[in-house]
Tab-separated table of C-alpha atoms in Angstrom:
chain	number	residue	atom	x	y	z
A	157	MET	CA	70.287	112.427	113.763
A	158	ASP	CA	70.810	110.596	110.163
A	159	ASP	CA	72.969	113.452	108.922
A	160	LEU	CA	75.694	111.630	107.973
A	161	ARG	CA	76.203	112.651	104.206
A	162	ARG	CA	80.052	112.833	102.963
A	163	ILE	CA	82.040	109.580	103.679
A	164	LEU	CA	85.841	109.803	102.682
A	165	LEU	CA	86.895	106.055	101.874
A	166	VAL	CA	90.655	105.576	102.581
A	167	GLU	CA	91.179	101.534	100.670
A	168	ASP	CA	94.350	100.524	98.772
A	169	ASP	CA	92.616	97.316	97.298
A	170	PRO	CA	91.260	98.845	94.112
A	171	ASP	CA	88.623	96.114	93.906
A	172	ILE	CA	87.225	96.680	97.544
A	173	GLN	CA	87.760	100.427	97.110
A	174	GLU	CA	85.652	100.448	94.184
A	175	LEU	CA	83.035	98.164	95.771
A	176	ALA	CA	82.767	99.859	98.755
A	177	VAL	CA	82.230	102.853	97.017
A	178	MET	CA	79.504	101.504	94.701
A	179	SER	CA	77.754	100.128	98.160
A	180	LEU	CA	77.979	103.060	99.960
A	181	GLU	CA	76.744	105.358	96.567
A	182	THR	CA	74.092	102.864	95.521
A	183	VAL	CA	72.680	101.151	98.608
A	184	GLY	CA	73.605	103.663	101.093
A	185	GLY	CA	72.945	107.345	99.282
A	186	PHE	CA	76.394	108.800	100.543
A	187	ASP	CA	78.455	110.990	98.698
A	188	VAL	CA	81.800	109.068	98.704
A	189	THR	CA	85.624	110.403	97.828
A	190	ALA	CA	87.977	107.691	97.703
A	191	CYS	CA	91.578	107.287	97.949
A	192	ASP	CA	94.070	104.685	98.317
A	193	ASP	CA	96.628	106.080	101.258
A	194	GLY	CA	97.564	107.989	104.208
A	195	GLY	CA	98.865	110.737	102.902
A	196	ALA	CA	95.851	111.104	100.012
A	197	ALA	CA	93.593	110.769	103.143
A	198	VAL	CA	95.200	113.781	104.815
A	199	ASP	CA	94.690	115.814	102.048
A	200	ALA	CA	91.560	114.732	100.864
A	201	ALA	CA	90.117	115.373	104.257
A	202	ARG	CA	91.045	118.878	104.138
A	203	ARG	CA	89.324	119.513	100.659
A	204	SER	CA	86.370	117.442	100.908
A	205	SER	CA	85.268	118.007	104.842
A	206	PRO	CA	83.974	114.812	105.026
A	207	ASP	CA	81.452	113.909	107.946
A	208	LEU	CA	82.834	110.504	108.271
A	209	ILE	CA	86.003	108.554	107.155
A	210	VAL	CA	86.286	104.980	106.593
A	211	LEU	CA	89.780	103.903	107.147
A	212	ASP	CA	91.543	100.925	105.993
A	213	TRP	CA	94.531	99.604	108.755
A	214	MET	CA	97.123	97.840	106.764
A	215	MET	CA	98.002	100.363	103.634
A	216	PRO	CA	101.259	100.430	102.091
A	217	GLY	CA	102.740	103.687	103.644
A	218	MET	CA	101.801	105.035	106.705
A	219	ASN	CA	99.276	102.595	108.322
A	220	GLY	CA	95.763	103.072	109.243
A	221	GLY	CA	96.841	104.152	112.670
A	222	GLU	CA	99.694	106.372	111.200
A	223	THR	CA	96.827	108.089	109.058
A	224	LEU	CA	94.130	108.754	111.991
A	225	ALA	CA	97.280	110.327	113.968
A	226	ALA	CA	98.230	112.639	111.115
A	227	LEU	CA	94.497	113.553	110.627
A	228	ARG	CA	94.328	114.201	114.542
A	229	ARG	CA	97.838	116.007	114.114
A	230	ASP	CA	95.853	118.314	111.354
A	231	PRO	CA	93.069	121.434	112.759
A	232	VAL	CA	91.334	121.117	110.004
A	233	THR	CA	90.599	117.338	110.551
A	234	ARG	CA	91.134	116.228	114.045
A	235	ALA	CA	87.668	116.191	114.915
A	236	VAL	CA	86.442	113.931	111.801
A	237	PRO	CA	85.083	110.771	113.121
A	238	ILE	CA	87.092	107.714	112.073
A	239	ILE	CA	85.892	103.917	111.578
A	240	PHE	CA	88.942	101.304	110.791
A	241	MET	CA	88.101	98.908	108.270
A	242	THR	CA	90.412	95.530	108.535
A	243	ALA	CA	91.002	91.943	107.902
A	244	LYS	CA	92.550	91.086	111.214
A	245	VAL	CA	90.704	89.323	113.375
A	246	ARG	CA	92.368	89.089	116.361
A	247	PRO	CA	90.684	90.718	119.441
A	248	GLU	CA	93.654	92.323	120.376
A	249	ASP	CA	94.246	93.903	116.727
A	250	VAL	CA	90.811	95.502	117.009
A	251	GLU	CA	91.629	96.923	120.629
A	252	ARG	CA	94.180	98.250	119.690
A	253	MET	CA	92.678	100.065	116.863
A	254	ARG	CA	89.577	101.314	119.205
A	255	SER	CA	91.664	102.223	121.221
A	256	LEU	CA	93.470	104.882	118.849
A	257	GLY	CA	90.132	106.367	119.088
A	258	ALA	CA	88.387	105.126	116.236
A	259	LEU	CA	84.549	105.139	116.776
A	260	ASP	CA	84.121	101.033	115.509
A	261	VAL	CA	86.131	98.429	113.777
A	262	ILE	CA	84.663	97.036	110.875
A	263	ARG	CA	86.037	93.663	109.650
A	264	LYS	CA	86.536	92.662	105.938
A	265	PRO	CA	84.899	90.971	104.279
A	266	PHE	CA	82.028	93.107	104.165
A	267	ASP	CA	78.610	92.297	102.994
A	268	PRO	CA	78.222	95.180	99.569
A	269	MET	CA	74.767	95.237	101.225
A	270	ASP	CA	75.065	95.747	104.764
A	271	LEU	CA	78.089	97.721	104.865
A	272	PRO	CA	75.784	101.119	104.821
A	273	GLN	CA	73.646	99.726	107.197
A	274	ILE	CA	76.185	99.093	109.737
A	275	ILE	CA	78.014	102.306	108.998
A	276	ARG	CA	74.822	103.975	109.859
A	277	ARG	CA	74.561	102.168	113.028
A	278	VAL	CA	77.911	103.083	114.167
A	279	TRP	CA	77.356	106.695	113.540
A	280	ARG	CA	73.918	106.794	114.911
A	281	ASP	CA	75.258	105.180	118.021
A	282	TRP	CA	78.018	107.707	118.168
A	283	ARG	CA	76.048	110.634	117.703
A	284	ALA	CA	73.461	109.635	120.504
A	285	ASN	CA	76.760	109.138	123.180
A	286	GLY	CA	77.899	112.764	121.623
A	287	SER	CA	81.808	112.606	121.805
A	288	LEU	CA	85.078	110.964	120.360
A	289	GLY	CA	86.519	107.687	120.936
A	290	ILE	CA	83.396	105.894	122.514
A	291	PRO	CA	84.224	102.186	123.194
A	292	GLY	CA	82.128	100.015	121.347
A	293	THR	CA	81.224	96.629	122.211
A	294	GLY	CA	83.613	94.789	119.868
A	295	ALA	CA	84.248	94.659	116.599
A	296	THR	CA	81.702	94.604	114.057
A	297	GLN	CA	81.778	91.817	111.467
A	298	GLY	CA	81.180	93.538	108.164
A	299	GLY	CA	77.876	92.230	106.595
B	227	VAL	CA	71.479	98.297	84.658
B	228	ASP	CA	74.817	100.526	84.906
B	229	HIS	CA	75.347	99.098	88.215
B	230	GLN	CA	74.625	95.698	87.097
B	231	ASP	CA	77.148	96.385	84.577
B	232	ARG	CA	79.706	98.384	87.073
B	233	ALA	CA	79.169	94.988	89.211
B	234	ARG	CA	79.704	92.830	86.844
B	235	ARG	CA	82.829	94.073	85.385
B	236	LEU	CA	83.723	94.485	88.801
B	237	GLU	CA	83.308	90.857	89.548
B	238	GLU	CA	85.128	89.546	86.640
B	239	ARG	CA	88.461	91.817	87.527
B	240	PHE	CA	88.359	90.622	90.687
B	241	ARG	CA	88.321	86.604	88.926
B	242	GLU	CA	91.123	87.807	86.992
B	243	ARG	CA	92.955	88.732	89.572
B	244	LEU	CA	91.979	85.705	91.629
B	245	ARG	CA	93.659	83.760	88.664
B	246	LYS	CA	97.013	85.581	88.848
B	247	GLU	CA	97.259	85.317	92.040
B	248	ALA	CA	96.799	81.498	92.010
B	249	LEU	CA	99.585	81.070	89.219
B	250	GLN	CA	101.992	83.288	91.484
B	251	MET	CA	101.060	80.992	94.508
B	252	THR	CA	101.537	78.181	92.768
B	253	GLU	CA	105.353	79.483	91.068
B	254	MET	CA	106.190	79.840	95.018
B	255	LEU	CA	104.762	76.260	96.279
B	256	PRO	CA	107.772	74.245	95.259
B	257	GLY	CA	110.241	76.819	96.931
B	258	ILE	CA	107.887	76.626	100.209
B	259	GLU	CA	107.688	72.803	100.435
B	260	ARG	CA	111.494	73.130	100.354
B	261	GLY	CA	111.840	75.357	103.251
B	262	ASP	CA	112.609	78.251	101.314
B	263	LEU	CA	110.873	81.215	103.430
B	264	ARG	CA	112.383	84.230	101.995
B	265	GLY	CA	108.852	84.748	99.618
B	266	LEU	CA	106.491	84.524	102.525
B	267	SER	CA	106.140	88.000	103.125
B	268	ARG	CA	104.821	88.732	99.831
B	269	LEU	CA	102.476	85.559	99.904
B	270	GLN	CA	101.123	86.695	103.088
B	271	ALA	CA	100.305	90.171	101.733
B	272	VAL	CA	98.800	88.227	98.731
B	273	ALA	CA	96.933	86.194	101.536
B	274	HIS	CA	96.035	89.403	103.822
B	275	ARG	CA	94.404	90.715	100.451
B	276	MET	CA	92.302	87.958	99.080
B	277	ALA	CA	91.127	86.968	103.039
B	278	GLY	CA	89.784	90.807	103.386
B	279	ALA	CA	88.587	91.114	100.034
B	280	ALA	CA	87.270	87.396	98.282
B	281	GLY	CA	84.024	87.175	100.471
B	282	SER	CA	82.806	90.444	99.781
B	283	PHE	CA	82.715	88.997	96.260
B	284	GLY	CA	81.076	85.857	97.336
B	285	PHE	CA	84.257	83.858	97.460
B	286	ASP	CA	83.779	83.019	101.132
B	287	GLU	CA	85.705	79.370	101.359
B	288	ILE	CA	88.410	81.103	99.285
B	289	GLY	CA	88.763	83.908	101.989
B	290	ILE	CA	88.498	81.391	104.779
B	291	ARG	CA	91.583	79.431	103.252
B	292	ALA	CA	93.435	82.937	102.690
B	293	GLY	CA	93.278	84.077	106.139
B	294	ARG	CA	94.120	80.576	107.770
B	295	LEU	CA	97.219	80.977	105.121
B	296	GLU	CA	97.885	84.475	106.401
B	297	GLU	CA	97.735	82.711	110.054
B	298	ALA	CA	99.587	80.149	109.180
B	299	ILE	CA	102.801	82.705	107.904
B	300	LEU	CA	102.561	84.999	110.696
B	301	GLU	CA	102.927	81.607	112.660
B	302	ALA	CA	105.971	80.193	110.534
B	303	GLN	CA	107.240	83.918	111.364
B	304	ASP	CA	106.757	83.916	115.262
B	305	PRO	CA	106.248	80.912	116.285
B	306	ARG	CA	105.203	82.473	119.872
B	307	ARG	CA	102.029	83.705	118.044
B	308	GLY	CA	98.902	81.032	118.219
B	309	GLU	CA	97.857	78.251	120.256
B	310	ARG	CA	100.240	75.575	119.252
B	311	THR	CA	102.377	73.743	121.881
B	312	ALA	CA	106.062	73.304	122.052
B	313	GLY	CA	105.602	69.467	120.704
B	314	ASP	CA	104.017	71.198	117.609
B	315	ARG	CA	106.664	74.144	117.003
B	316	ALA	CA	109.259	71.422	117.544
B	317	ALA	CA	107.580	69.078	115.015
B	318	ASP	CA	108.282	71.477	112.154
B	319	ASP	CA	109.946	74.916	111.299
B	320	GLY	CA	106.326	76.303	110.142
B	321	THR	CA	107.158	75.536	106.332
B	322	PHE	CA	104.889	72.333	106.554
B	323	ARG	CA	101.889	74.275	107.795
B	324	VAL	CA	102.599	77.291	105.368
B	325	ALA	CA	102.480	74.949	102.193
B	326	ALA	CA	99.514	72.694	103.331
B	327	ALA	CA	97.577	76.266	103.564
B	328	THR	CA	98.634	77.134	99.838
B	329	ARG	CA	97.592	73.964	98.993
B	330	SER	CA	94.181	74.323	100.359
B	331	LEU	CA	93.938	78.116	98.945
B	332	LEU	CA	95.026	76.370	95.441
B	333	ASP	CA	92.158	74.183	96.006
B	334	ALA	CA	89.262	76.495	96.749
B	335	LEU	CA	90.733	78.627	94.224
B	336	ALA	CA	90.468	76.155	91.411
B	337	ASN	CA	87.383	75.091	92.731
B	338	ALA	CA	85.932	78.308	92.247
B	339	ASP	CA	87.334	78.791	88.532
B	340	ALA	CA	86.197	75.310	87.438
B	341	ALA	CA	82.916	76.276	88.984
B	342	ARG	CA	82.139	79.276	86.279
């Protein structure tokens, strides 16, 4: 069940990106590829075949929703599950993100010691349900 | 040890970023207090990033106040947003709340810097 190894992290804030990479690699033991915008994310997803994409919502250029749409249009990346990360806290924003087909929404700020565990829990729930876009029970507080 | 060094470097870089962003906000504050809202989009971007990042580096209070500032800016740009009454909206054009939230965030930033 715990077959999650390769994560593509898409985050434009360099400090948060480095902290999340450090957390996912060091605490979580994942193999992490990181990039900082939606266009690069589509390229990286094609190249690195991640098991999961952790995608920031608010980015310059393509935002998280537009990036998700681009990934879904590409036959190579369309089935890769996606978790959004966002500093937006309004329930309607979170619900909109989930309605696009994300597995879950992790709210920033996250606790770097807890982030890998949160992602594993979302992954296991998704694997147990066996399909994309299973609605969650609410945005997951990031630690 | 490598991980600890990396974490320390990252934390120091983030502190430096907070200092720079505090300076930017200090420079913008007089204009906001005069009702000049032209820089609000830039301030909102700074507040949004700070709200999302500060707590992850242990600066919880800064993150909370940055979130309040972002919300105040969004309400100033769209008065229908939020829970304010018509009387609240009539009482000011949003600049008072943005200025107050900016000062509150600057206080938290100064406290964090002083606490080093």
